[in-house]
Short mmCIF file of C-alpha atoms and ligand atoms in Angstrom, two decimals:
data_model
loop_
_atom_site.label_atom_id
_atom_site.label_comp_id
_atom_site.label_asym_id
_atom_site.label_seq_id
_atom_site.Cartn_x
_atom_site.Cartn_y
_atom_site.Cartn_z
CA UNK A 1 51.82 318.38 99.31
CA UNK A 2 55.09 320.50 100.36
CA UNK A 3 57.41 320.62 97.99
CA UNK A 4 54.96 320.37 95.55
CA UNK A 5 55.86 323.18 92.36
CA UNK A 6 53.41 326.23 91.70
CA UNK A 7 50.96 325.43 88.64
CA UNK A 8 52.38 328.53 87.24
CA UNK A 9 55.87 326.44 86.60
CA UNK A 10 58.96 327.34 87.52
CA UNK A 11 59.70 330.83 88.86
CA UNK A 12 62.90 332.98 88.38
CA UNK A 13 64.26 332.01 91.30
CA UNK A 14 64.08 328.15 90.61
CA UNK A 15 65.51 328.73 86.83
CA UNK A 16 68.76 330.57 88.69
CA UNK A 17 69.37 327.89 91.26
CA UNK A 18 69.30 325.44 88.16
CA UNK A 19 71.44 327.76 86.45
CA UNK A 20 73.65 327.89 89.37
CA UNK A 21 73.98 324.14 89.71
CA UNK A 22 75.19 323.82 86.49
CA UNK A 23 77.28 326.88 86.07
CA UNK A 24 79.15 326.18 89.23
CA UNK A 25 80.21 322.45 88.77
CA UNK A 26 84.10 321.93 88.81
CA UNK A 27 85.69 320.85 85.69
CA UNK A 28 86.04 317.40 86.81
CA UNK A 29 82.63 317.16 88.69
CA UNK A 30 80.63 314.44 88.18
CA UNK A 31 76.98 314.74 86.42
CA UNK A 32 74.42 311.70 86.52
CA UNK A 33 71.14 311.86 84.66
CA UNK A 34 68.00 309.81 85.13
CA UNK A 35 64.88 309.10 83.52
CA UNK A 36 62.09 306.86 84.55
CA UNK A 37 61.32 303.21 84.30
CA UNK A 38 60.56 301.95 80.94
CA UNK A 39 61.41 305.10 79.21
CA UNK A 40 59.47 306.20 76.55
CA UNK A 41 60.25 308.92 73.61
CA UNK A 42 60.30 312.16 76.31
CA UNK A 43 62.11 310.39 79.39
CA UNK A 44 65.62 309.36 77.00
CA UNK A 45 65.24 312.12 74.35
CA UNK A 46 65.02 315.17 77.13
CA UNK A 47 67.52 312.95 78.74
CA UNK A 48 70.15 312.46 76.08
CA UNK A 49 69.31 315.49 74.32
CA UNK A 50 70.25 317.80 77.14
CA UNK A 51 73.54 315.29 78.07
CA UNK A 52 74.74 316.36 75.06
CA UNK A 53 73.95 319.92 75.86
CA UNK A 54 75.94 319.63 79.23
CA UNK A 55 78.98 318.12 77.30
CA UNK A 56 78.95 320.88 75.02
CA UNK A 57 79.17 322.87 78.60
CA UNK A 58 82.58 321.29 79.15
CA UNK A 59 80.81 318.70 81.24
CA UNK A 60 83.08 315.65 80.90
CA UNK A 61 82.09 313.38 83.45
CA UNK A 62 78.78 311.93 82.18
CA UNK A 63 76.53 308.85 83.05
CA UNK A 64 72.74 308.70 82.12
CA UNK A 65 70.66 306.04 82.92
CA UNK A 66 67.07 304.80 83.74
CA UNK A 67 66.15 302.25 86.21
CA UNK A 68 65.01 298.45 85.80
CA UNK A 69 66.77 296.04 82.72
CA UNK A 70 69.83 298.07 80.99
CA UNK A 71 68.25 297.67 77.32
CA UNK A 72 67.20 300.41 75.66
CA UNK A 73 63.58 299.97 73.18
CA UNK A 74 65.46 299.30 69.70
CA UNK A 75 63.00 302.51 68.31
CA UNK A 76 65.76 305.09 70.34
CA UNK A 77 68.73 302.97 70.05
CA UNK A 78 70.07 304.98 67.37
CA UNK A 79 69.33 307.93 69.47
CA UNK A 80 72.64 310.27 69.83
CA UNK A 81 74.16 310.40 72.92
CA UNK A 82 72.86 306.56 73.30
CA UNK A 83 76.72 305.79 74.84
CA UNK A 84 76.65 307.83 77.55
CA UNK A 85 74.01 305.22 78.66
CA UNK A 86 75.33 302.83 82.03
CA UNK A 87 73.29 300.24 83.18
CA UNK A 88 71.82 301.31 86.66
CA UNK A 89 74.32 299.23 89.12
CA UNK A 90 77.09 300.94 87.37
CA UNK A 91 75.67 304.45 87.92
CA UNK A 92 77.87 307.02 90.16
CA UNK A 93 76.40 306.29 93.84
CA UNK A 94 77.50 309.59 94.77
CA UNK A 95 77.67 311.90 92.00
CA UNK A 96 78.66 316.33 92.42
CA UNK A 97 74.98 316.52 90.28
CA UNK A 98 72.15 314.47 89.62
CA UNK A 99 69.31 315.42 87.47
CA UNK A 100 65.91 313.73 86.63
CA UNK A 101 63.61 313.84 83.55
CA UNK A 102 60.07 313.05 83.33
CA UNK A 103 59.83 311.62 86.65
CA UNK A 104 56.80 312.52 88.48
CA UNK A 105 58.02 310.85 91.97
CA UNK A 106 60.99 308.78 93.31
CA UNK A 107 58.91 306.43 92.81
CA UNK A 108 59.58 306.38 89.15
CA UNK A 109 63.11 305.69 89.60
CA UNK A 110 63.02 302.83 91.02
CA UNK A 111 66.62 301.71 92.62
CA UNK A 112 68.04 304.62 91.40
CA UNK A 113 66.09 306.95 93.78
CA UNK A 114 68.76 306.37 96.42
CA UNK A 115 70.85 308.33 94.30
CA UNK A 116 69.00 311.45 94.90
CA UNK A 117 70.48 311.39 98.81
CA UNK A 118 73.86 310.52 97.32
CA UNK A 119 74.26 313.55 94.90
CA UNK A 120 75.59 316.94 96.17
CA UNK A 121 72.49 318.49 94.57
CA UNK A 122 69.45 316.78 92.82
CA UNK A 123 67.47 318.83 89.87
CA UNK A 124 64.60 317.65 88.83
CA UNK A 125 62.80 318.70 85.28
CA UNK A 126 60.05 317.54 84.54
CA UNK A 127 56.23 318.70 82.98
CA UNK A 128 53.66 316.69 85.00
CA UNK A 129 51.33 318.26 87.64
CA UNK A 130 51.33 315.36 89.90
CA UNK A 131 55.14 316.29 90.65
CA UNK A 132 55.96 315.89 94.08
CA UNK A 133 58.92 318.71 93.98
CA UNK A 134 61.75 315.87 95.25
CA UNK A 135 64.55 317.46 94.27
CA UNK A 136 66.51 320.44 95.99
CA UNK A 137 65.90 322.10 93.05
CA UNK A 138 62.45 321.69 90.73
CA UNK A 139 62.01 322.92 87.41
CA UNK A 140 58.07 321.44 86.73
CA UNK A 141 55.98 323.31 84.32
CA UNK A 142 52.66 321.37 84.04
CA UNK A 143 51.79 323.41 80.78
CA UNK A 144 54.89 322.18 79.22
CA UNK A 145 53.68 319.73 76.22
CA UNK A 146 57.13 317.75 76.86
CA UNK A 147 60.05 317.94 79.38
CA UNK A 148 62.53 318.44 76.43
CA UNK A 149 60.77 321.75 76.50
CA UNK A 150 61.61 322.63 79.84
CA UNK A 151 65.33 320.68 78.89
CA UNK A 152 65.64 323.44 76.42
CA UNK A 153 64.07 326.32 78.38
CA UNK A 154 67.49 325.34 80.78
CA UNK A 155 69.94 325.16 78.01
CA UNK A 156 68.99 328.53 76.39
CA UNK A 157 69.35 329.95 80.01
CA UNK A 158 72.91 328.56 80.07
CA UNK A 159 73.98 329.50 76.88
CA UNK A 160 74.46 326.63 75.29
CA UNK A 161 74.18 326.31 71.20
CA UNK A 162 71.59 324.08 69.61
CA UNK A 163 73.26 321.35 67.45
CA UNK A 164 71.63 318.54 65.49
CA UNK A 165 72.32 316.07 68.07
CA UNK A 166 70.79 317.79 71.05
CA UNK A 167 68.16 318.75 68.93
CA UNK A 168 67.65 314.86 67.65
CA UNK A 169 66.88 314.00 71.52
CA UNK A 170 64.80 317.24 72.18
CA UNK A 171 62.56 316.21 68.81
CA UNK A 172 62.11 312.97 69.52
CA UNK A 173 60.98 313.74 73.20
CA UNK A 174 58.48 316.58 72.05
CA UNK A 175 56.98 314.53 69.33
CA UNK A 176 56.01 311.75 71.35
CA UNK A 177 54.44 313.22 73.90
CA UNK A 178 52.61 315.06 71.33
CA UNK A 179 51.52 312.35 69.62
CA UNK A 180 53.58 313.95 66.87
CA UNK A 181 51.73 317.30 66.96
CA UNK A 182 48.24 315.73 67.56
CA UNK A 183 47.29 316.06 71.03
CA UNK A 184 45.71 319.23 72.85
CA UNK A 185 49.26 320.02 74.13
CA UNK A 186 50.53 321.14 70.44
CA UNK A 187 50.38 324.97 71.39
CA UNK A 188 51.82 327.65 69.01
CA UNK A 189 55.19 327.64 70.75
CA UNK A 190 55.34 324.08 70.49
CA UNK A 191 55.57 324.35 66.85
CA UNK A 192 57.94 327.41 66.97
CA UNK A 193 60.04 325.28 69.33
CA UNK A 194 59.98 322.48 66.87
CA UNK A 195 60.58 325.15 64.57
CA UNK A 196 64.19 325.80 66.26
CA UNK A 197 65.01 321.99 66.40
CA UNK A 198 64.20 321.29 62.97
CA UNK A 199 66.44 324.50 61.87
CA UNK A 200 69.50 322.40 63.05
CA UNK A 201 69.00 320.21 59.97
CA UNK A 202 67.61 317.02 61.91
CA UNK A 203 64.95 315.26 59.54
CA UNK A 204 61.07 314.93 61.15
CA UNK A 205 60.54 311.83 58.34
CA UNK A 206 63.64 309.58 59.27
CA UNK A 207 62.84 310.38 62.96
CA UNK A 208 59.09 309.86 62.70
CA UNK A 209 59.90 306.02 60.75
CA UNK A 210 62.09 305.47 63.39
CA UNK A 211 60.24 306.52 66.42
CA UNK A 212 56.87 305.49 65.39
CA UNK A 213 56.50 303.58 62.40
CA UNK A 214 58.82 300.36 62.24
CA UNK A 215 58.11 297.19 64.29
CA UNK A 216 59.27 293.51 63.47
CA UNK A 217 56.54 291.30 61.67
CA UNK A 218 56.36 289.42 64.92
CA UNK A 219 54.87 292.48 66.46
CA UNK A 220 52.22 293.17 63.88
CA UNK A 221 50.79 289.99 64.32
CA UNK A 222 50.78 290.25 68.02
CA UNK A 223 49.12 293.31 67.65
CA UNK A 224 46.28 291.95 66.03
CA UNK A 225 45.98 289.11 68.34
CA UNK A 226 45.86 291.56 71.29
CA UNK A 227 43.47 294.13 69.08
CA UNK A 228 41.57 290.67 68.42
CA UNK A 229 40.22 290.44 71.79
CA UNK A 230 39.84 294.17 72.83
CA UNK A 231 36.49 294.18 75.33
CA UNK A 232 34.44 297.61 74.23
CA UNK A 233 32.08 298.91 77.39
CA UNK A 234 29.78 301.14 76.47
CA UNK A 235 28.17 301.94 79.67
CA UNK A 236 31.51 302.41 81.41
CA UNK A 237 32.69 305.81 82.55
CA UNK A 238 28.99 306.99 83.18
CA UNK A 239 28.19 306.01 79.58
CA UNK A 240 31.29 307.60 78.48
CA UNK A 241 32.61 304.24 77.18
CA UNK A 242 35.56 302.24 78.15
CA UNK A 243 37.67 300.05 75.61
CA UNK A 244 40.55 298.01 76.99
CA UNK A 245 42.53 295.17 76.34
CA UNK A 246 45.32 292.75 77.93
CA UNK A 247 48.44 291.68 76.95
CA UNK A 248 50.48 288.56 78.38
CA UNK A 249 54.04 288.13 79.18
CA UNK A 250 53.24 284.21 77.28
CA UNK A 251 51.89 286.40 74.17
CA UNK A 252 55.04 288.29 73.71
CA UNK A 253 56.90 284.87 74.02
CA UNK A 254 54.48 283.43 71.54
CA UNK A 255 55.68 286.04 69.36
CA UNK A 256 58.82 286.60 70.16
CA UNK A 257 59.10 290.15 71.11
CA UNK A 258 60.39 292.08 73.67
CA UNK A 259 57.79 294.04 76.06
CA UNK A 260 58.69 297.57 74.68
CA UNK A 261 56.56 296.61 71.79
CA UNK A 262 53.88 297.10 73.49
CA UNK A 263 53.77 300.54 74.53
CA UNK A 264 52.41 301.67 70.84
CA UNK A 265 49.39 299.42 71.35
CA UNK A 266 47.30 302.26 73.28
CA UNK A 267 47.31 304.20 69.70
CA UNK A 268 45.37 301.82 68.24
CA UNK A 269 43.02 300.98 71.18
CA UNK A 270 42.37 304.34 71.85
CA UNK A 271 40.89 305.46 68.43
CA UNK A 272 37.46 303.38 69.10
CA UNK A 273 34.46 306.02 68.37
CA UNK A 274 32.49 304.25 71.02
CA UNK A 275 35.18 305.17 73.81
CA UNK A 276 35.76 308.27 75.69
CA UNK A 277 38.43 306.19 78.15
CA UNK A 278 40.74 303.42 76.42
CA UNK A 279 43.48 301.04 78.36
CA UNK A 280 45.94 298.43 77.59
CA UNK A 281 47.12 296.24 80.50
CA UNK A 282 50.53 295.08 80.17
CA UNK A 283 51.93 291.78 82.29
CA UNK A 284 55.07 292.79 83.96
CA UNK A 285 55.11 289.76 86.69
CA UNK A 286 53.72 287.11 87.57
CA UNK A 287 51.16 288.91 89.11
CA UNK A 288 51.74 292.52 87.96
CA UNK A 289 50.44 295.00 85.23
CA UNK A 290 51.43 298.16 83.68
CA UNK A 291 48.44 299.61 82.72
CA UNK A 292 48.19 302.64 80.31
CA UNK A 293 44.71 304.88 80.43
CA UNK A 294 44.12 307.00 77.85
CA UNK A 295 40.82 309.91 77.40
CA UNK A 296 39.17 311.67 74.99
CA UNK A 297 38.71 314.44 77.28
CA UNK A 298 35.62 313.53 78.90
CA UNK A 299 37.39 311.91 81.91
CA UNK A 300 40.52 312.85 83.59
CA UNK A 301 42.73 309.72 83.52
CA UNK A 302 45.62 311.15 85.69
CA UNK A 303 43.10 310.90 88.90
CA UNK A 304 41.84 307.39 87.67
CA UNK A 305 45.71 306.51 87.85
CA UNK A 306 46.51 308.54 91.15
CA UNK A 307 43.73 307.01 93.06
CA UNK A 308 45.00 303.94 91.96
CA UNK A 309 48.54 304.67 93.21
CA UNK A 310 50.11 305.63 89.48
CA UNK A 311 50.06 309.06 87.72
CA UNK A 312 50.69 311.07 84.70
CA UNK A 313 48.19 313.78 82.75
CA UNK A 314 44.95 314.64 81.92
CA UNK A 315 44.58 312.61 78.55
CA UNK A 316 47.31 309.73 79.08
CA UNK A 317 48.51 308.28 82.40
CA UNK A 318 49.39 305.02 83.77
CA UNK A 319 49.39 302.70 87.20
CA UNK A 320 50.79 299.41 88.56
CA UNK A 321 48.09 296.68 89.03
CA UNK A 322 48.58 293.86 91.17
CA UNK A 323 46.87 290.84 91.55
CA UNK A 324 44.45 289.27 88.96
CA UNK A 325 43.73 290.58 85.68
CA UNK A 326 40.06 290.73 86.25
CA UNK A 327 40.74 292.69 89.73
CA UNK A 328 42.84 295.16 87.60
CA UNK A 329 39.99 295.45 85.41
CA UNK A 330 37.63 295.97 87.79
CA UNK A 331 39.44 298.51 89.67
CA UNK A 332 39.56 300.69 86.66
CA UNK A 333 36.06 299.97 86.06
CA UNK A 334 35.13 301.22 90.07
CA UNK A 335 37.43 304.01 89.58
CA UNK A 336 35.60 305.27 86.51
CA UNK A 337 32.88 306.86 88.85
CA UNK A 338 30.91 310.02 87.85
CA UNK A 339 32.71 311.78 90.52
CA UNK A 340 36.44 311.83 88.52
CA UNK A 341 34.46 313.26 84.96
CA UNK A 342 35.63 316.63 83.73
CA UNK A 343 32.19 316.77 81.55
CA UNK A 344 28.71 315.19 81.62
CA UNK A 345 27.96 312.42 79.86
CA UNK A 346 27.47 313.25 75.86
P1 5GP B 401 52.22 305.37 79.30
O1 5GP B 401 50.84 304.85 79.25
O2 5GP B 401 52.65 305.95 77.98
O3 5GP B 401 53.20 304.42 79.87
O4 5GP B 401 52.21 306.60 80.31
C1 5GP B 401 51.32 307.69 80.17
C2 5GP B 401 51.62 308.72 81.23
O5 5GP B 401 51.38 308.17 82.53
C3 5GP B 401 53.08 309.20 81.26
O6 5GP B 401 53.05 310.58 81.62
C4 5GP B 401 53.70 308.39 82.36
O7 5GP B 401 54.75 309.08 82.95
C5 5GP B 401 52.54 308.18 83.32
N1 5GP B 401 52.62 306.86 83.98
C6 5GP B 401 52.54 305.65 83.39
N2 5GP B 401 52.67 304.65 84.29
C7 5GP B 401 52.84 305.25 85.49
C8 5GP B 401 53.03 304.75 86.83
O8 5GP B 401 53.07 303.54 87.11
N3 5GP B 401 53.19 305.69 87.81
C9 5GP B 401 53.16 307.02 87.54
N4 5GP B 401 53.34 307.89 88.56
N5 5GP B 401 52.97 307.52 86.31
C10 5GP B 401 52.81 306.66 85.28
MN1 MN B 402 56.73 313.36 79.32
#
């Protein structure tokens, strides 16, 4: 695809013409940040984290925001630099600077991707391979664990000090898409980089309860309905396995919760033994799904979601279904051919 960044991540050149956008914004110039739909941990905490970064800068003209309802998931409302948040009509249509996090397409920012024309210059950072390099400037480093790493990679280059609250955002980002230091990502300079955050004084066990490990009542009993009827496949994924289950837009009013409480439910679908590939399909509309694929390694999810018009990585990526939920079902199913596995079956 043109445009598309090097695997190698960003070069020299890119990291100066980032640097260059920054450093040579007018006092007064005006800065809009944007992360993708139904933002998760990385998306808002690379976003905010690096906000508060730029206003450290001498950046005063600040709006971040993410596209779809204006809410933010009550796990990151406490998240510094949370006010600098605008819901998405109210976002600058023309802004001197626009910058993207975690985005792996325009695609992913749904209304706000007509922004991108508007803005003098569009940077995009951002750590997944399927990146489609649409901004005028890319920084995409598809060995990055998190994009707060390539966030910070940018904010050393312009000089700017780590304090607690950048480093809150940058945490919170590189934790979750670690799954808090679990996942194959969690390299040596992952830890030295949490290393540097945690030196600013923040506290990993009052994030960590936040982030991960507080939901309302009403949610834990949800979750066990939904865990209740999880469908296990052994023979799916060329005998790989496949575990998934649904949940309903009528279940969370049953329980009355909103749908960001869902998004932890692929950690505990996805730790069945008899399942290489795990999935939780999410009602968004009448007729529409989020799904969420997770592997074990044996399968590489980001081409199940691709071919079926999503994306993400390797071990975790996600796709809009349409129609039906058996169709959805089934089209992960037919997707999960022997041609997309990365290993024979054990
Ligand atoms: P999650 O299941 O946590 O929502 O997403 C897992 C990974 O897949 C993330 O990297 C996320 O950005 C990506 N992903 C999830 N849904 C979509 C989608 O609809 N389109 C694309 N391009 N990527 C997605
Ligand atoms: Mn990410």
């Amino acid at each position: 695809m043109s445009g598309a960044p090097a695997p190698a991540g960003p070069t020299d050149a890119d990291w100066a013409a980032a640097v260059a956008a920054v450093r040579g914004l007018h006092p007064d110039a005006r800065v809009l940040l944007i992360c993708h739909v139904n933002p998760d941990g990385d998306a808002l905490g690379s976003m905010l984290g690096f906000a508060l970064g730029l206003r450290r800068l001498g950046v005063r003209h600040l709006q971040a925001t993410f596209p779809g309802p204006a809410g933010v998931p009550e796990p990151f409302r406490w998240l510094p630099g949370v006010e600098l948040l605008v819901p998405q009509d109210d976002a600058n249509p023309a802004p001197d600077l626009v910058i993207c996090f975690d985005a792996a397409s325009e695609s992913r920012l749904g209304d706000l991707a007509d922004r991108l024309g508007g803005a003098g210059t569009s940077l995009v950072l951002d750590h997944h391979a399927s990146n489609t390099g649409f901004g005028d400037v890319n920084l995409v480093d598809p060995h990055a664990a998190a994009t707060s790493v390539v966030a910070l990679g940018l904010l050393d280059r312009l000089g700017v000090p780590l304090d607690a609250d950048t480093a809150t955002g940058l945490y919170v980002a590189l934790t979750t898409d670690t799954g808090s230091f679990r996942f194959e990502a969690t390299t040596p300079a992952v830890h030295e980089m949490a290393a540097r955050l945690l030196a600013t004084g923040i506290r990993p066990g009052d994030i960590s309860r936040r982030v991960f490990d507080t939901r309302p009542f009403g949610a834990v009993r949800l979750f066990g309905e939904v865990l209740g009827r999880a469908t296990l496949e052994p023979a799916a994924a060329a005998g790989h396995g496949l575990v998934w289950t649904y949940a309903t837009r009528d279940d969370l009013v049953r329980h009355d919760q909103p749908a960001y409480v869902l998004e932890a439910l692929i950690d505990s679908v996805r730790c069945t033994a008899e399942a290489d590939v795990s999935c939780v399909v999410k009602q968004s509309g009448d007729a529409e799904w989020a799904v969420s694929l997770r592997s074990k390694g044996a399968v590489d999810v980001s081409r199940v979601a691709v071919g079926l018009g999503g994306g993400g990585h390797r071990f975790a990526a996600g796709f809009t279904g349409r129609g039906p939920l058996d169709d959805v079902i089934g089209s992960i199913r037919a997707a999960l051919t022997p041609a997309l596995l990365t290993a024979p079956p054990a």
